[in-house]
mmCIF file of C-alpha atoms in Angstrom:
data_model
loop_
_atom_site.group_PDB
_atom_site.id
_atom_site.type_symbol
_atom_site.label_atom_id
_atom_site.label_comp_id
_atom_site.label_asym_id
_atom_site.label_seq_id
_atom_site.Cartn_x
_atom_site.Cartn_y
_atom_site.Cartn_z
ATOM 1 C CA UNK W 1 6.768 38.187 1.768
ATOM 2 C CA UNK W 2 6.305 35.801 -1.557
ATOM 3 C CA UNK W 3 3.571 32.874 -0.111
ATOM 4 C CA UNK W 4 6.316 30.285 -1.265
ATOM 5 C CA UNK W 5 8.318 31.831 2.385
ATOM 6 C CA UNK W 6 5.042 32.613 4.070
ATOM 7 C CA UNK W 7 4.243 28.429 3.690
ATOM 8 C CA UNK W 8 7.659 27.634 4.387
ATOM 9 C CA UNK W 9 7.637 29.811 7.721
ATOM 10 C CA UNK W 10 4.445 28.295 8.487
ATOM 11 C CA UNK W 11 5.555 24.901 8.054
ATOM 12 C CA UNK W 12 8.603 25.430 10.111
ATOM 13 C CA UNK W 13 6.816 27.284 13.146
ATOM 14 C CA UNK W 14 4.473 24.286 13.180
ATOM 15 C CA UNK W 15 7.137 21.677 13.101
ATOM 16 C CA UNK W 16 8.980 23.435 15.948
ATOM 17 C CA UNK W 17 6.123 23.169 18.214
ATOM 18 C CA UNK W 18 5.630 20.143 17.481
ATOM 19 C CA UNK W 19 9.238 19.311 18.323
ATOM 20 C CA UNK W 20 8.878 21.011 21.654
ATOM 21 C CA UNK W 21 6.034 19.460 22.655
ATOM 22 C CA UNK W 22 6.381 16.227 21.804
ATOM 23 C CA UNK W 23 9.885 16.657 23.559
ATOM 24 C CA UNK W 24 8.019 18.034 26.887
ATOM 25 C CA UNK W 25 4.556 16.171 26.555
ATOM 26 C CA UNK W 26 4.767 13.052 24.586
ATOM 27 C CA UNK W 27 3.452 12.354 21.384
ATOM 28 C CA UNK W 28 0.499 10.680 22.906
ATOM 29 C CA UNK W 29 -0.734 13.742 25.163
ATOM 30 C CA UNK W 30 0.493 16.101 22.397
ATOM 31 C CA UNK W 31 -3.230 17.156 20.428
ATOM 32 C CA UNK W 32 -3.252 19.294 16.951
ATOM 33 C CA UNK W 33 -4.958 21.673 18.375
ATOM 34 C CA UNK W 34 -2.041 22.710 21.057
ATOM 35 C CA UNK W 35 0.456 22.173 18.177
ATOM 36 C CA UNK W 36 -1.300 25.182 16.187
ATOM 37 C CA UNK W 37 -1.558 27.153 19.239
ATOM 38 C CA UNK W 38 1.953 27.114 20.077
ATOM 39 C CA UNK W 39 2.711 27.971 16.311
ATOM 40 C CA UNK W 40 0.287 30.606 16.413
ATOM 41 C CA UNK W 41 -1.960 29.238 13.567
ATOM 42 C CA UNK W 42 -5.444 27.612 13.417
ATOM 43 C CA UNK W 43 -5.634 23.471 13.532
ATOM 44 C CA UNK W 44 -7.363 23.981 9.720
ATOM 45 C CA UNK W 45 -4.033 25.152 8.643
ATOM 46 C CA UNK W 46 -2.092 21.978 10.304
ATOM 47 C CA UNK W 47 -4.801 19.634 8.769
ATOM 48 C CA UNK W 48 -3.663 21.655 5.504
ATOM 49 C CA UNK W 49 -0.452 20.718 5.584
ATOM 50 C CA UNK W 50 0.185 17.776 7.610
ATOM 51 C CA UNK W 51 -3.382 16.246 6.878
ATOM 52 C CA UNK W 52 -3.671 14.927 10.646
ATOM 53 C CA UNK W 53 -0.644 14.535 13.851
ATOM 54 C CA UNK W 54 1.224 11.432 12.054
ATOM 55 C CA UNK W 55 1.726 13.772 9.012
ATOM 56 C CA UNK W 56 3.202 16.180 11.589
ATOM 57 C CA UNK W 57 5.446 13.312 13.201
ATOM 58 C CA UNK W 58 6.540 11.887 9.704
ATOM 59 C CA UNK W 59 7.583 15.217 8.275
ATOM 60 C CA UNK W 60 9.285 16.008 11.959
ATOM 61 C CA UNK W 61 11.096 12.715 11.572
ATOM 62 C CA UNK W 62 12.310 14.096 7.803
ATOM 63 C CA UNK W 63 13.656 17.153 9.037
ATOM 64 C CA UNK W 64 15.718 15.820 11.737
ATOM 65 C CA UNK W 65 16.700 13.073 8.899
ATOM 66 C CA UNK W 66 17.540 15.982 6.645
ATOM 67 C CA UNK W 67 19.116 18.196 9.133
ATOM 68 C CA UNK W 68 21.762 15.302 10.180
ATOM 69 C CA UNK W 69 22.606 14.319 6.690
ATOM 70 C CA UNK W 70 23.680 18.061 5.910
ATOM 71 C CA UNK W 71 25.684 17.781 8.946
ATOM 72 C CA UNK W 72 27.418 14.842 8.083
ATOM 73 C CA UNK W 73 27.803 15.356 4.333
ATOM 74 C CA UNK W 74 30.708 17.355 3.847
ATOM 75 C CA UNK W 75 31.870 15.876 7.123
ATOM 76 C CA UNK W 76 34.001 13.330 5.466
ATOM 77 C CA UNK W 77 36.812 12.623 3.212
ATOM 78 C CA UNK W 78 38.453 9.431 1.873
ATOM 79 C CA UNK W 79 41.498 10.509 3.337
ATOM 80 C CA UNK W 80 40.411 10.696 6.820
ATOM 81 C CA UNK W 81 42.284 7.848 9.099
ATOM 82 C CA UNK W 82 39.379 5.546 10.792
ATOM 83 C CA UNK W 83 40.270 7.538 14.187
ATOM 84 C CA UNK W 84 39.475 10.844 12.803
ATOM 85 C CA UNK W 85 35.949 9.564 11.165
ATOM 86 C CA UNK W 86 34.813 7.618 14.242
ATOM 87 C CA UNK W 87 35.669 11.072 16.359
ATOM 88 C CA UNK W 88 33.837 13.292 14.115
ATOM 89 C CA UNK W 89 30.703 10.533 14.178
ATOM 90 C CA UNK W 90 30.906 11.158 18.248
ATOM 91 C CA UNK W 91 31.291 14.823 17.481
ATOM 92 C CA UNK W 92 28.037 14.776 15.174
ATOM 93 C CA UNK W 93 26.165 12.349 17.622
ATOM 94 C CA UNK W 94 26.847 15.319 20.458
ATOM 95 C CA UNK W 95 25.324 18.504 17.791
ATOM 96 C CA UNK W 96 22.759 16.096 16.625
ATOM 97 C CA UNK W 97 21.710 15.187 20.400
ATOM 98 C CA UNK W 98 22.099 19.005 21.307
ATOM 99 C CA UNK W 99 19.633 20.191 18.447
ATOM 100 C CA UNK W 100 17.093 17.004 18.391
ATOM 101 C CA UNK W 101 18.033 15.241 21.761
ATOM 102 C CA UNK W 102 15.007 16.027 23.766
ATOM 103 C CA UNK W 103 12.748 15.180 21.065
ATOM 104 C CA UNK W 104 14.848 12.046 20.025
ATOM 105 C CA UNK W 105 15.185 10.443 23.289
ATOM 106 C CA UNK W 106 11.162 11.167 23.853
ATOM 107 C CA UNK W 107 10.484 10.021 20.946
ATOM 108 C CA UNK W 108 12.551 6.468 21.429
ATOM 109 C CA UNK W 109 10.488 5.877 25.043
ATOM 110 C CA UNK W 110 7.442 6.567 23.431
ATOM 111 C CA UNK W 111 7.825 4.405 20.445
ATOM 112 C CA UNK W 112 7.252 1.436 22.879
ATOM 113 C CA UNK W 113 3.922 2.042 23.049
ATOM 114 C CA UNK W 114 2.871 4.402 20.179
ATOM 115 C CA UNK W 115 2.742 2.727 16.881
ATOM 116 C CA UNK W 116 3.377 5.670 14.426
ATOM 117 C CA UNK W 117 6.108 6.535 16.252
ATOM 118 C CA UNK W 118 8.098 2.965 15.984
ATOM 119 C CA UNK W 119 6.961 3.096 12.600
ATOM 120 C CA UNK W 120 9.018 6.450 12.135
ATOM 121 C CA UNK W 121 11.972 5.336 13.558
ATOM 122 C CA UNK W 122 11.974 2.084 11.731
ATOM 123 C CA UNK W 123 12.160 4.055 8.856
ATOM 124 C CA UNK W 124 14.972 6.443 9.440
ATOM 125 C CA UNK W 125 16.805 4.419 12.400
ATOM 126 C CA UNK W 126 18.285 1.430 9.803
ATOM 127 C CA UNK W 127 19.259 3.105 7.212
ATOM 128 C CA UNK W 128 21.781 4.893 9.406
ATOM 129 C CA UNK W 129 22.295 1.811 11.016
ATOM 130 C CA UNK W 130 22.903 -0.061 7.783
ATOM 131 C CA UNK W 131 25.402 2.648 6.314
ATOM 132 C CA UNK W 132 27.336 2.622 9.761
ATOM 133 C CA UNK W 133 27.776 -0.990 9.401
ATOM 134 C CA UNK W 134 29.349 -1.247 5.954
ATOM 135 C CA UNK W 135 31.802 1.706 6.675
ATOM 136 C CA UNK W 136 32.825 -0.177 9.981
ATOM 137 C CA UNK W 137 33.346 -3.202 7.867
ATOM 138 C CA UNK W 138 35.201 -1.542 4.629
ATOM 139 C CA UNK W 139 37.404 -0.194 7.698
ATOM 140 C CA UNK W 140 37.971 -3.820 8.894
ATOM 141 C CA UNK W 141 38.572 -5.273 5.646
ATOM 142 C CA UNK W 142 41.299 -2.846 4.638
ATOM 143 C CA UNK W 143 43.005 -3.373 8.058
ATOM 144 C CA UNK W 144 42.365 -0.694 10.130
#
């Protein structure tokens, strides 16, 4: 195994518990130190790569960010009648929720009262917002 894959695996295993736990636990009540246990690596190693938990969250928050956008990429077509985009957003919403929906909805009830977390979200939450919007509204002004 080239240490390019070995990192890579790494990183992944530790963003996965992180995912679960912050899913079951809460950001808050999540420490590093259970977050390397559950990936089966020392807390050094997190602080390596993540620097401290926030680094954990952010990157977290960039994988789900990436994760949807491959989804929804090739999704699309200009062809596609308003109907059949606005059902395949629903469809996407439901794999999106299935993969990251635990750890999406905990992280939206925590953000109330953790500040990296609204932080996060403020981020990635209007820019999806935003491009919504203006497809909504080219969709209104060509009559549909």
């Amino acid at each position: 195994m080239t240490a390019k894959k070995a990192t890579k695996d790494t990183v992944e295993r530790i963003l996965d518990a992180a995912a679960n736990l912050f899913a079951v636990h809460g950001y808050a009540a999540t420490t590093t130190k259970a977050i390397a246990l559950e990936a089966g690596v020392n807390e050094v190693t997190l602080f390596r790569r993540f620097t401290n938990k926030a680094g954990v969250l952010r990157a977290l928050g960039e994988r789900i960010a990436r994760r949807e956008a491959e989804r929804a990429g090739p999704s699309f077509t200009e062809s596609e009648d308003a109907r059949a985009v606005l059902f395949r957003l629903a469809e996407l919403e439901i794999i999106n929720a299935s993969e990251d929906g635990g750890l999406a909805l905990r992280l939206a009830f925590d953000a109330r009262s953790v500040p990296e977390i609204a932080e996060l979200l403020g981020e990635f939450i209007p820019s999806s917002f935003n491009e919504l919007t203006a497809y909504l509204a080219k969709l209104q002004e060509a009559g549909e």
